Amino acid sequence: MTAALALGDDALVLSHRLGEWAGHAPVLEEEVALANIALDLLGQARVLLSLAGDEDELAFLREERAFRNVQLVEQPNGDFAHTIARQLYFSVYQRGLYEQLAAGGGDFAGLAAKAVKEVAYHQDHATHWTLRLGDGTEESHQRMQRGVDALWRFTGELFQPVEGVEIDWPSLHTDWLATVTGVLQQATLTVPTGPGSGAWTAGAGRQGIHTEPFGRMLAEMQHLHRSHPGASW
Amino acid sequence: MAAVTADQTTQGQARGTAQATAGGPDGPAGADVAQQAAFDAAVAADERIEPRDWMPDAYRASLVRQMAQHAHSEIIGMQPEANWISRAPSLRRKAILMAKVQDEAGHGLYLYSAAETLGTSREEMLDKLHAGRQRYSSIFNYPTLTWADVGAIGWLVDGAAITNQVPLCRCSYGPYARAMVRICKEESFHQRQGYELLLTLGRGTPGQRAMAQDAVNRWWWPSLMMFGPPDDASAHSAQSMTWKIKRHSNDELRQRFVDICVPQAEALGLTLPDPDLRWNEERGHHDFGAIDWTEFQEVLKGNGPCNEQRLTQRRRAHEEGAWVRDAAASYALKHPAPTRHAHAPAHITEAPHTEMHQAEMHTPPNAEATA
């Protein structure tokens, strides 16, 4: 089931990246908040992957080329601003996507209706931090701008229609752009003008073409499970 | 994870006195006598001492030290377990482990808040941790080498922590006692999860069983050390017991823990690494072998396998996060709170907390904390 894999892998991979912050967050409240978001996403991933097969076989035994997540979510954490930029882009996308899915009444409506409440918080969290960092100190402003710029090129892929996901993709993109633009402007940041949606890319995550850091992430994630074939945990 | 341990309650009693008394509401010497009498009577009657009540300087200092070390233990304790989040072997275990590490951060939050009621700020406590002037539980200076260590920590380390902490729910200081009620509930959940993890490994492949036994072999003795030095070598326990901060002796709690673990180890099909461990019919308890107190002292002194690593990671996270905290403080000054809170969803507690603490971190302790 392509759609369940695509949406499930997005959630799984982003959850893993956020989990890497544990013990490294800039302030104790963010240890709690980032773990909270990671847990929400992992919960979504488990439901979605289970629609497509055995969640653990899918997570731990697939090769890199079989993953269908967008490249945005696999990008390394970078500094806190980089992580927040990734959160902003993804949570605004996921919220729009789930709102449409929940309203559409299709296969994912139940999951989406539940998850959209979680994702609204993720978006709120990312928005508040984008404002604080963008409109905080000069250093934080620069770091936030760098994060926003660096990840912009991975946002075009978000709006490539996924087979089996019956939503209005153009309006998802329009709404996303309006929301993200509004937040960035309020945060005194410049909206990037680099390659966005529609720009040429040499394939991407939805086709199983990933970025170099993803292979290392999977190697770490899958190592223990693969070391004990057939074991139960 | 495990937090307060007896090694914290008996070491470095004098630490923190100056800072803790700085905000102390001490009256003139004459009034002290009556206040001391009222305090003693309240403790004797098992009443709670609350932040605004008069309390002896030494009581305040002792609490600050213990609660700060307890809080520090929670946040340092995140590290050995977070070490396995990225490698958890199933998605269910990954979710359980992430939730557990998150709980520890939460425990750190309420313990720092409880300690702040005594007139010290979180920032001050963290600075002392980073400078090596306040301790955390020594148990976290051991490494988590395999996945089974996650289970062993849950079963043994959290088990030992609960044995130590349940009596703290009746501690004489109200905010600490109330924080402990909530923490103990979560800790006992963690302990069961650790036990269940080991049970699964014990019923698994030969490789999984070996992993479980190896982890228990490495964590058993350090867990027994968590109860602190033997009673005859624990100089400060008596005072803490008089104040009803502490209610049972180190050896008493250690014995209780051993007696609980022996049948559990049997049920797990695992051996505890102590040839002298046997039931003593006469005492009605298990006898156990001599603890290597030299190892305990060495780890306490900073020579454990991970002391340097744990503190370095903690300092680095704090230093690398400084610009983030500065940005939040700067933003809070530019944009007063009411408008910023307007959009926070009601069902989430983290978001508003984050904002409030961000703002507080760069301001002096508030009036209540220093009153």
Coordinates of C-alpha atoms in Angstrom, one line a residue:
Chain A
M1 CA 0.0 0.0 0.0
T2 CA 2.0 2.9 -1.3
A3 CA 0.1 5.6 0.5
A4 CA 0.4 4.0 4.0
L5 CA 4.1 3.5 3.4
A6 CA 4.7 7.0 2.3
L7 CA 2.8 8.6 5.2
G8 CA 4.1 6.0 7.7
D9 CA 7.7 6.4 6.6
D10 CA 7.5 10.2 7.0
A11 CA 6.3 9.8 10.5
L12 CA 8.8 7.0 11.4
V13 CA 11.8 8.8 10.1
L14 CA 11.0 12.2 11.6
S15 CA 10.3 10.5 14.9
H16 CA 13.7 8.8 14.8
R17 CA 15.5 12.1 14.1
L18 CA 13.7 13.9 16.9
G19 CA 14.5 11.0 19.2
E20 CA 18.2 11.8 18.6
W21 CA 17.7 15.0 20.6
A22 CA 17.1 13.1 23.8
G23 CA 19.7 14.2 26.3
H24 CA 20.9 17.0 24.0
A25 CA 18.1 19.6 24.0
P26 CA 18.9 23.3 24.8
V27 CA 16.5 23.4 27.8
L28 CA 14.7 20.8 29.8
E29 CA 11.2 21.8 28.6
E30 CA 12.4 21.0 25.1
E31 CA 13.5 17.5 26.1
V32 CA 9.9 16.9 27.1
A33 CA 8.4 18.7 24.0
L34 CA 10.6 17.1 21.4
A35 CA 10.1 13.6 22.9
N36 CA 6.4 14.3 22.9
I37 CA 6.3 15.1 19.2
A38 CA 8.6 12.1 18.4
L39 CA 6.2 9.8 20.3
D40 CA 3.1 11.2 18.5
L41 CA 4.8 10.6 15.2
L42 CA 5.9 7.1 16.2
G43 CA 2.4 6.3 17.1
Q44 CA 1.2 7.5 13.7
A45 CA 3.9 5.5 12.0
R46 CA 2.9 2.3 13.8
V47 CA -0.7 2.6 12.7
L48 CA 0.2 3.5 9.1
L49 CA 2.8 0.8 8.7
S50 CA 0.5 -1.8 10.2
L51 CA -1.9 -1.0 7.4
A52 CA 0.8 -1.9 4.9
G53 CA 2.2 -5.0 6.7
D54 CA 4.2 -6.0 9.8
E55 CA 5.4 -2.7 11.4
D56 CA 8.7 -4.2 12.6
E57 CA 9.5 -6.0 9.3
L58 CA 8.8 -2.8 7.4
A59 CA 10.8 -0.6 9.8
F60 CA 13.8 -2.8 10.4
L61 CA 14.2 -5.1 7.4
R62 CA 13.6 -2.9 4.4
E63 CA 16.6 -1.5 2.4
E64 CA 17.1 2.2 2.0
R65 CA 15.7 2.2 -1.5
A66 CA 12.4 0.7 -0.3
F67 CA 11.6 3.6 2.1
R68 CA 9.1 6.1 0.7
N69 CA 9.5 9.1 3.1
V70 CA 10.2 12.6 1.7
Q71 CA 13.8 13.7 2.0
L72 CA 12.9 16.5 4.3
V73 CA 12.3 14.3 7.3
E74 CA 15.5 12.3 7.0
Q75 CA 17.7 15.4 7.1
P76 CA 20.1 15.4 10.1
N77 CA 19.0 17.6 13.1
G78 CA 21.7 20.2 12.7
D79 CA 21.4 22.9 15.3
F80 CA 18.1 23.7 17.1
A81 CA 17.1 26.2 14.5
H82 CA 17.6 23.7 11.7
T83 CA 15.4 21.2 13.6
I84 CA 12.8 23.8 14.1
A85 CA 12.8 24.8 10.4
R86 CA 12.3 21.1 9.5
Q87 CA 9.5 20.9 12.1
L88 CA 7.8 24.0 10.7
Y89 CA 7.9 22.9 7.1
F90 CA 6.7 19.4 7.9
S91 CA 4.1 20.1 10.6
V92 CA 2.3 22.7 8.4
Y93 CA 2.3 20.1 5.6
Q94 CA 1.2 17.3 7.7
R95 CA -1.6 19.3 9.3
G96 CA -3.0 20.4 5.9
L97 CA -2.7 16.8 4.7
Y98 CA -4.4 15.2 7.7
E99 CA -7.2 17.9 7.7
Q100 CA -8.1 17.0 4.2
L101 CA -7.8 13.3 4.8
A102 CA -10.0 13.5 7.9
A103 CA -12.6 15.5 6.0
G104 CA -12.5 13.1 3.0
G105 CA -13.7 10.0 4.7
G106 CA -11.3 7.7 2.9
D107 CA -9.1 4.9 4.3
F108 CA -7.1 7.3 6.4
A109 CA -9.9 9.4 7.8
G110 CA -10.0 7.9 11.2
L111 CA -6.2 8.1 11.8
A112 CA -6.0 11.6 10.3
A113 CA -8.8 12.9 12.5
K114 CA -7.0 11.7 15.6
A115 CA -3.5 12.7 14.4
V116 CA -4.5 16.2 13.3
K117 CA -5.0 17.2 16.9
E118 CA -1.4 16.1 17.7
V119 CA -0.1 17.8 14.6
A120 CA -1.8 21.0 15.5
Y121 CA 0.4 21.1 18.6
H122 CA 3.5 20.2 16.6
Q123 CA 2.8 23.2 14.3
D124 CA 2.1 25.4 17.3
H125 CA 5.4 24.4 18.8
A126 CA 7.4 24.9 15.6
T127 CA 5.7 28.3 15.0
H128 CA 6.4 29.6 18.5
W129 CA 10.0 28.6 18.2
T130 CA 10.4 30.1 14.7
L131 CA 9.1 33.4 16.1
R132 CA 11.4 33.3 19.1
L133 CA 14.5 32.4 17.2
G134 CA 13.7 34.6 14.2
D135 CA 12.8 37.6 16.3
G136 CA 15.1 36.7 19.3
T137 CA 18.8 37.7 19.1
E138 CA 20.9 38.5 16.1
E139 CA 22.6 35.1 16.4
S140 CA 19.3 33.2 16.7
H141 CA 18.0 35.2 13.7
Q142 CA 20.9 34.2 11.6
R143 CA 20.8 30.5 12.6
M144 CA 17.0 30.4 11.9
Q145 CA 17.5 32.0 8.5
R146 CA 20.2 29.5 7.7
G147 CA 17.9 26.6 8.7
V148 CA 15.0 27.9 6.7
D149 CA 17.1 28.5 3.6
A150 CA 18.9 25.1 3.8
L151 CA 15.8 23.0 4.0
W152 CA 13.7 25.0 1.5
R153 CA 14.9 22.8 -1.4
F154 CA 13.4 19.8 0.2
T155 CA 9.9 21.3 0.5
G156 CA 8.9 20.9 -3.2
E157 CA 8.7 17.2 -2.9
L158 CA 6.0 17.5 -0.2
F159 CA 3.4 18.4 -2.8
Q160 CA 4.0 15.6 -5.3
P161 CA 0.8 13.6 -5.3
V162 CA 1.0 10.3 -3.6
E163 CA -0.9 7.4 -5.2
G164 CA -3.9 6.5 -2.9
V165 CA -3.9 9.8 -1.1
E166 CA -7.1 11.4 -2.4
I167 CA -6.8 15.1 -1.6
D168 CA -6.6 18.4 -3.4
W169 CA -2.8 18.6 -3.7
P170 CA -2.6 22.1 -5.3
S171 CA -4.6 23.6 -2.5
L172 CA -2.5 21.8 0.1
H173 CA 0.5 23.6 -1.5
T174 CA -1.2 26.9 -1.7
D175 CA -2.3 26.8 2.0
W176 CA 1.2 25.6 3.1
L177 CA 2.9 28.4 1.3
A178 CA 0.6 31.0 2.8
T179 CA 1.0 29.6 6.3
V180 CA 4.8 29.2 6.2
T181 CA 5.2 32.6 4.5
G182 CA 3.1 34.2 7.3
V183 CA 5.1 32.7 10.1
L184 CA 8.5 33.5 8.5
Q185 CA 7.5 37.1 7.9
Q186 CA 6.2 37.5 11.4
A187 CA 9.5 36.0 12.6
T188 CA 11.3 38.8 10.6
L189 CA 12.8 36.1 8.4
T190 CA 13.2 36.2 4.6
V191 CA 11.1 33.7 2.7
P192 CA 13.5 31.7 0.6
T193 CA 13.4 32.1 -3.2
G194 CA 15.6 29.1 -4.0
P195 CA 14.3 26.0 -5.8
G196 CA 10.9 25.0 -4.5
S197 CA 8.0 23.0 -5.7
G198 CA 8.2 22.4 -9.5
A199 CA 12.0 22.7 -9.5
W200 CA 13.8 19.9 -11.3
T201 CA 15.0 17.2 -9.0
A202 CA 16.8 13.9 -9.7
G203 CA 14.0 11.9 -8.2
A204 CA 13.3 11.9 -4.5
G205 CA 12.2 10.1 -1.4
R206 CA 8.7 9.1 -2.6
Q207 CA 10.5 7.1 -5.4
G208 CA 13.0 5.6 -2.9
I209 CA 15.9 8.0 -3.8
H210 CA 17.2 9.3 -0.5
T211 CA 20.1 11.5 0.7
E212 CA 23.4 10.2 2.0
P213 CA 22.7 10.7 5.7
F214 CA 19.7 8.4 5.5
G215 CA 21.7 5.2 5.0
R216 CA 23.6 5.8 8.2
M217 CA 20.5 6.6 10.1
L218 CA 19.0 3.2 8.9
A219 CA 22.2 1.4 9.7
E220 CA 22.0 2.5 13.3
M221 CA 18.2 2.0 13.6
Q222 CA 18.2 -1.5 12.0
H223 CA 21.4 -2.9 13.4
L224 CA 20.2 -4.6 16.6
H225 CA 17.0 -6.0 15.0
R226 CA 18.9 -7.4 12.0
S227 CA 21.6 -8.9 14.3
H228 CA 19.1 -11.4 15.8
P229 CA 17.1 -12.8 12.9
G230 CA 13.7 -14.1 13.9
A231 CA 14.0 -12.9 17.5
S232 CA 11.1 -11.4 19.4
W233 CA 11.6 -8.3 21.5
Chain B
M1 CA 14.8 6.5 36.0
A2 CA 16.3 6.1 39.3
A3 CA 16.9 9.2 41.1
V4 CA 17.5 9.9 44.7
T5 CA 19.9 7.4 46.2
A6 CA 21.3 7.1 49.6
D7 CA 24.8 8.0 48.4
Q8 CA 23.3 11.5 47.9
T9 CA 21.7 11.7 51.2
T10 CA 24.9 11.0 53.1
Q11 CA 27.6 12.7 51.1
G12 CA 28.7 16.3 51.2
Q13 CA 26.1 17.4 53.8
A14 CA 27.5 20.9 54.0
R15 CA 27.3 21.7 50.4
G16 CA 24.9 24.4 49.3
T17 CA 24.4 25.9 52.8
A18 CA 25.3 29.4 51.9
Q19 CA 23.1 29.6 48.9
A20 CA 20.3 27.9 50.5
T21 CA 20.2 30.2 53.5
A22 CA 20.6 33.3 51.4
G23 CA 16.8 33.5 51.0
G24 CA 16.0 32.0 54.3
P25 CA 13.3 33.8 56.3
D26 CA 15.3 33.7 59.5
G27 CA 14.0 35.9 62.3
P28 CA 15.9 37.5 65.1
A29 CA 17.7 35.1 67.4
G30 CA 15.1 35.3 70.2
A31 CA 12.2 34.4 67.9
D32 CA 14.3 31.5 66.6
V33 CA 13.7 29.5 69.7
A34 CA 9.9 29.6 69.4
Q35 CA 10.1 29.0 65.7
Q36 CA 12.4 26.0 66.2
A37 CA 10.0 24.6 68.7
A38 CA 7.1 25.0 66.3
F39 CA 9.1 23.4 63.6
D40 CA 10.1 20.4 65.8
A41 CA 6.5 20.0 66.9
A42 CA 5.3 20.0 63.3
V43 CA 7.9 17.4 62.3
A44 CA 7.1 15.3 65.3
A45 CA 3.4 15.4 64.6
D46 CA 4.1 14.2 61.0
E47 CA 2.8 17.5 59.6
R48 CA 4.2 18.9 56.4
I49 CA 6.6 21.8 56.3
E50 CA 5.7 24.2 53.5
P51 CA 7.8 26.8 51.6
R52 CA 6.6 29.8 53.7
D53 CA 7.1 28.0 57.0
W54 CA 10.1 28.8 59.1
M55 CA 12.7 26.0 58.9
P56 CA 16.2 25.6 60.3
D57 CA 19.0 26.7 57.9
A58 CA 20.5 23.2 58.0
Y59 CA 17.2 21.6 57.1
R60 CA 16.8 23.9 54.2
A61 CA 20.4 23.3 53.1
S62 CA 20.0 19.5 53.4
L63 CA 16.8 19.5 51.3
V64 CA 18.2 21.7 48.6
R65 CA 21.2 19.4 48.3
Q66 CA 19.1 16.3 48.2
M67 CA 16.4 17.6 45.8
A68 CA 19.0 19.2 43.5
Q69 CA 20.9 15.9 43.4
H70 CA 17.7 14.1 42.8
A71 CA 16.8 16.4 39.9
H72 CA 20.3 16.2 38.5
S73 CA 20.1 12.4 38.6
E74 CA 16.9 12.5 36.5
I75 CA 18.5 14.5 33.8
I76 CA 21.9 12.8 33.8
G77 CA 20.0 9.5 34.0
M78 CA 18.4 10.2 30.6
Q79 CA 21.8 9.7 28.9
P80 CA 22.4 6.0 29.4
E81 CA 19.0 5.1 28.3
A82 CA 18.7 7.6 25.5
N83 CA 21.8 5.8 24.2
W84 CA 19.5 3.0 23.0
I85 CA 16.6 5.0 21.6
S86 CA 18.0 5.0 18.1
R87 CA 18.7 1.3 18.2
A88 CA 15.6 0.0 19.9
P89 CA 14.9 -3.4 18.2
S90 CA 11.1 -3.0 17.8
L91 CA 8.8 0.0 17.3
R92 CA 6.9 -0.9 20.5
R93 CA 10.1 -0.9 22.6
K94 CA 11.2 2.3 20.9
A95 CA 8.0 4.0 22.0
I96 CA 8.3 2.7 25.6
L97 CA 11.9 3.8 25.8
M98 CA 11.3 7.3 24.4
A99 CA 8.3 7.7 26.8
K100 CA 10.5 6.6 29.7
V101 CA 13.3 9.0 28.9
Q102 CA 10.7 11.8 28.5
D103 CA 9.3 10.9 31.9
E104 CA 12.7 11.4 33.4
A105 CA 12.9 14.9 31.9
G106 CA 9.5 15.5 33.4
H107 CA 10.7 14.3 36.8
G108 CA 13.6 16.7 36.5
L109 CA 11.2 19.5 35.8
Y110 CA 9.1 18.9 38.9
L111 CA 12.0 18.3 41.2
Y112 CA 13.8 21.5 40.1
S113 CA 10.5 23.3 40.6
A114 CA 10.1 21.8 44.1
A115 CA 13.7 22.8 44.9
E116 CA 13.0 26.3 43.7
T117 CA 10.5 26.7 46.6
L118 CA 13.5 26.7 48.9
G119 CA 15.0 29.8 47.3
T120 CA 17.4 28.5 44.7
S121 CA 16.9 28.7 41.0
R122 CA 17.1 26.0 38.4
E123 CA 19.9 27.9 36.7
E124 CA 21.9 28.0 39.9
M125 CA 21.5 24.3 40.4
L126 CA 22.5 23.5 36.9
D127 CA 25.6 25.7 37.2
K128 CA 26.6 23.8 40.3
L129 CA 26.0 20.4 38.5
H130 CA 28.1 21.6 35.6
A131 CA 30.9 22.8 37.9
G132 CA 30.9 19.5 39.8
R133 CA 29.7 21.2 43.0
Q134 CA 26.4 19.2 43.2
R135 CA 26.2 15.5 42.6
Y136 CA 24.0 13.1 40.8
S137 CA 23.5 9.4 41.5
S138 CA 26.7 7.5 40.8
I139 CA 24.8 4.7 39.2
F140 CA 24.6 6.7 35.9
N141 CA 28.4 6.6 35.7
Y142 CA 28.1 3.0 34.4
P143 CA 27.7 2.4 30.7
T144 CA 24.7 0.8 28.9
L145 CA 26.5 -1.6 26.6
T146 CA 23.7 -3.7 25.3
W147 CA 20.0 -3.5 24.7
A148 CA 19.5 -5.7 27.8
D149 CA 21.0 -2.9 29.9
V150 CA 17.8 -1.0 29.3
G151 CA 15.9 -3.8 30.9
A152 CA 18.4 -4.2 33.8
I153 CA 18.2 -0.5 34.5
G154 CA 14.4 -0.6 34.7
W155 CA 14.3 -3.7 36.8
L156 CA 17.2 -3.1 39.2
V157 CA 18.1 0.6 39.1
D158 CA 14.5 1.8 39.0
G159 CA 13.6 -0.9 41.5
A160 CA 16.3 0.3 43.9
A161 CA 15.2 3.9 43.3
I162 CA 11.6 3.0 44.2
T163 CA 12.7 1.3 47.4
N164 CA 14.5 4.5 48.3
Q165 CA 11.8 6.9 47.1
V166 CA 8.5 5.4 48.3
P167 CA 9.3 6.6 51.9
L168 CA 10.1 10.1 50.5
C169 CA 6.4 10.4 49.6
R170 CA 6.0 10.9 53.4
C171 CA 9.0 13.3 53.6
S172 CA 8.4 16.2 56.0
Y173 CA 8.9 18.8 53.3
G174 CA 5.5 19.2 51.4
P175 CA 6.6 20.1 47.9
Y176 CA 9.2 17.3 47.8
A177 CA 6.7 14.7 49.2
R178 CA 4.1 15.7 46.7
A179 CA 6.5 15.5 43.7
M180 CA 7.5 12.1 44.9
V181 CA 4.0 10.7 44.9
R182 CA 3.7 11.4 41.1
I183 CA 7.3 10.3 40.4
C184 CA 6.9 7.0 42.3
K185 CA 3.9 6.1 40.2
E186 CA 5.8 6.5 37.0
E187 CA 8.9 4.8 38.4
S188 CA 7.0 1.7 39.3
F189 CA 5.7 1.6 35.8
H190 CA 9.2 1.8 34.5
Q191 CA 10.3 -0.9 36.8
R192 CA 7.7 -3.3 35.4
Q193 CA 8.6 -2.4 31.9
G194 CA 12.2 -3.2 32.6
Y195 CA 11.3 -6.5 34.1
E196 CA 9.1 -7.4 31.2
L197 CA 11.9 -6.5 28.8
L198 CA 14.2 -8.9 30.6
L199 CA 11.5 -11.6 30.7
T200 CA 11.1 -11.4 26.9
L201 CA 14.9 -11.7 26.5
G202 CA 15.0 -14.6 29.0
R203 CA 12.4 -16.5 26.9
G204 CA 14.1 -15.6 23.7
T205 CA 17.1 -16.9 21.7
P206 CA 20.3 -18.1 23.4
G207 CA 21.9 -14.8 22.3
Q208 CA 19.1 -12.8 23.9
R209 CA 19.3 -14.8 27.2
A210 CA 23.1 -14.3 27.3
M211 CA 22.6 -10.6 26.8
A212 CA 20.1 -10.5 29.7
Q213 CA 22.4 -12.4 32.1
D214 CA 25.4 -10.3 31.2
A215 CA 23.4 -7.1 31.9
V216 CA 22.2 -8.3 35.3
N217 CA 25.8 -9.4 36.2
R218 CA 27.0 -5.9 35.5
W219 CA 24.1 -3.9 37.1
W220 CA 23.5 -6.0 40.3
W221 CA 26.3 -4.7 42.5
P222 CA 26.1 -1.1 41.5
S223 CA 22.3 -1.2 42.2
L224 CA 23.1 -2.4 45.8
M225 CA 25.5 0.5 46.2
M226 CA 22.6 2.9 45.4
F227 CA 21.5 2.6 49.0
G228 CA 24.6 4.3 50.1
P229 CA 27.3 3.3 52.6
P230 CA 26.5 0.9 55.5
D231 CA 24.7 2.5 58.4
D232 CA 27.8 2.5 60.6
A233 CA 29.6 4.6 58.0
S234 CA 26.7 6.9 57.2
A235 CA 27.3 9.9 59.4
H236 CA 24.5 12.1 58.2
S237 CA 21.6 9.7 58.0
A238 CA 20.6 10.2 61.7
Q239 CA 19.9 13.9 61.2
S240 CA 17.9 13.3 58.1
M241 CA 15.9 10.7 59.9
T242 CA 15.2 13.1 62.8
W243 CA 13.9 15.6 60.3
K244 CA 11.8 12.9 58.7
I245 CA 13.4 13.6 55.3
K246 CA 14.7 10.1 55.5
R247 CA 12.7 7.3 57.2
H248 CA 14.7 4.1 56.9
S249 CA 18.4 3.3 57.2
N250 CA 20.5 2.5 54.1
D251 CA 21.0 -1.1 55.2
E252 CA 17.4 -1.6 56.0
L253 CA 16.4 -0.4 52.5
R254 CA 19.2 -2.4 50.8
Q255 CA 18.0 -5.6 52.6
R256 CA 14.4 -4.9 51.5
F257 CA 15.6 -4.6 47.9
V258 CA 17.6 -7.8 47.9
D259 CA 14.6 -9.7 49.4
I260 CA 12.3 -8.4 46.6
C261 CA 14.8 -9.1 43.8
V262 CA 15.7 -12.7 44.6
P263 CA 12.3 -14.3 43.7
Q264 CA 12.0 -12.0 40.7
A265 CA 15.4 -13.1 39.4
E266 CA 14.2 -16.7 39.8
A267 CA 11.0 -15.9 37.8
L268 CA 13.2 -14.3 35.1
G269 CA 15.4 -17.4 34.9
L270 CA 18.4 -15.2 35.6
T271 CA 21.1 -15.6 38.2
L272 CA 22.2 -12.8 40.6
P273 CA 26.0 -12.7 40.6
D274 CA 26.6 -13.3 44.3
P275 CA 27.8 -16.8 45.4
D276 CA 27.0 -15.8 49.0
L277 CA 23.4 -15.0 48.4
R278 CA 21.1 -17.3 50.4
W279 CA 18.0 -17.3 52.5
N280 CA 18.6 -17.0 56.2
E281 CA 15.7 -18.6 58.0
E282 CA 16.7 -17.2 61.4
R283 CA 16.8 -13.5 60.2
G284 CA 13.9 -14.0 57.8
H285 CA 16.0 -12.3 55.1
H286 CA 18.5 -13.1 52.4
D287 CA 22.2 -12.9 53.4
F288 CA 24.3 -11.5 50.6
G289 CA 28.0 -11.0 49.9
A290 CA 30.3 -8.1 50.8
I291 CA 29.9 -5.0 48.7
D292 CA 33.0 -3.5 47.1
W293 CA 33.0 -0.1 48.8
T294 CA 36.2 0.9 47.1
E295 CA 34.5 0.8 43.8
F296 CA 31.7 2.9 45.2
Q297 CA 34.1 5.5 46.5
E298 CA 36.1 5.6 43.3
V299 CA 33.0 6.2 41.2
L300 CA 31.8 8.8 43.6
K301 CA 35.2 10.6 43.3
G302 CA 34.8 10.8 39.6
N303 CA 36.6 7.7 38.5
G304 CA 33.7 5.7 37.2
P305 CA 33.6 4.5 33.6
C306 CA 31.3 7.4 32.4
N307 CA 31.7 10.2 34.9
E308 CA 33.6 12.4 32.5
Q309 CA 31.4 11.5 29.5
R310 CA 28.1 12.2 31.3
L311 CA 29.1 15.6 32.6
T312 CA 30.7 16.5 29.3
Q313 CA 27.6 15.8 27.4
R314 CA 25.5 17.7 29.9
R315 CA 27.7 20.7 29.8
R316 CA 27.8 20.6 26.0
A317 CA 24.1 20.5 25.7
H318 CA 23.8 23.4 28.0
E319 CA 26.5 25.5 26.3
E320 CA 25.2 24.7 22.9
G321 CA 21.7 25.6 24.0
A322 CA 22.7 29.0 25.4
W323 CA 21.9 30.9 22.3
V324 CA 18.4 29.3 22.2
R325 CA 17.7 30.3 25.8
D326 CA 19.0 33.8 25.1
A327 CA 16.8 34.1 22.0
A328 CA 13.7 33.0 24.0
A329 CA 14.5 35.5 26.8
S330 CA 15.1 38.3 24.2
Y331 CA 11.8 37.5 22.4
A332 CA 9.9 37.4 25.7
L333 CA 11.1 40.9 26.5
K334 CA 10.0 42.2 23.1
H335 CA 6.7 40.4 23.2
P336 CA 4.9 40.4 26.5
A337 CA 3.4 37.1 27.6
P338 CA -0.4 37.5 27.2
T339 CA -0.4 37.7 23.4
R340 CA 2.1 34.9 23.1
H341 CA -0.1 32.5 25.1
A342 CA -3.2 33.2 23.2
H343 CA -2.8 30.4 20.6
A344 CA -1.4 27.7 22.9
P345 CA -3.7 24.7 22.6
A346 CA -5.4 23.9 25.9
H347 CA -4.8 20.2 25.8
I348 CA -1.0 20.5 25.7
T349 CA 0.9 21.4 28.9
E350 CA 4.4 21.6 27.4
A351 CA 4.0 24.6 25.2
P352 CA 3.0 27.2 27.9
H353 CA 5.5 25.7 30.4
T354 CA 8.2 26.1 27.9
E355 CA 7.4 29.8 27.4
M356 CA 7.2 30.5 31.1
H357 CA 10.4 28.9 32.0
Q358 CA 12.2 30.4 29.1
A359 CA 11.3 33.8 30.4
E360 CA 12.1 32.9 34.0
M361 CA 15.5 31.5 33.3
H362 CA 17.1 34.8 32.8
T363 CA 15.4 36.7 35.6
P364 CA 16.2 36.4 39.3
P365 CA 14.2 33.8 41.3
N366 CA 10.7 35.2 41.8
A367 CA 9.3 36.7 45.0
E368 CA 7.7 33.5 46.2
A369 CA 10.9 31.5 45.9
T370 CA 12.9 34.0 47.8
A371 CA 10.3 35.1 50.3

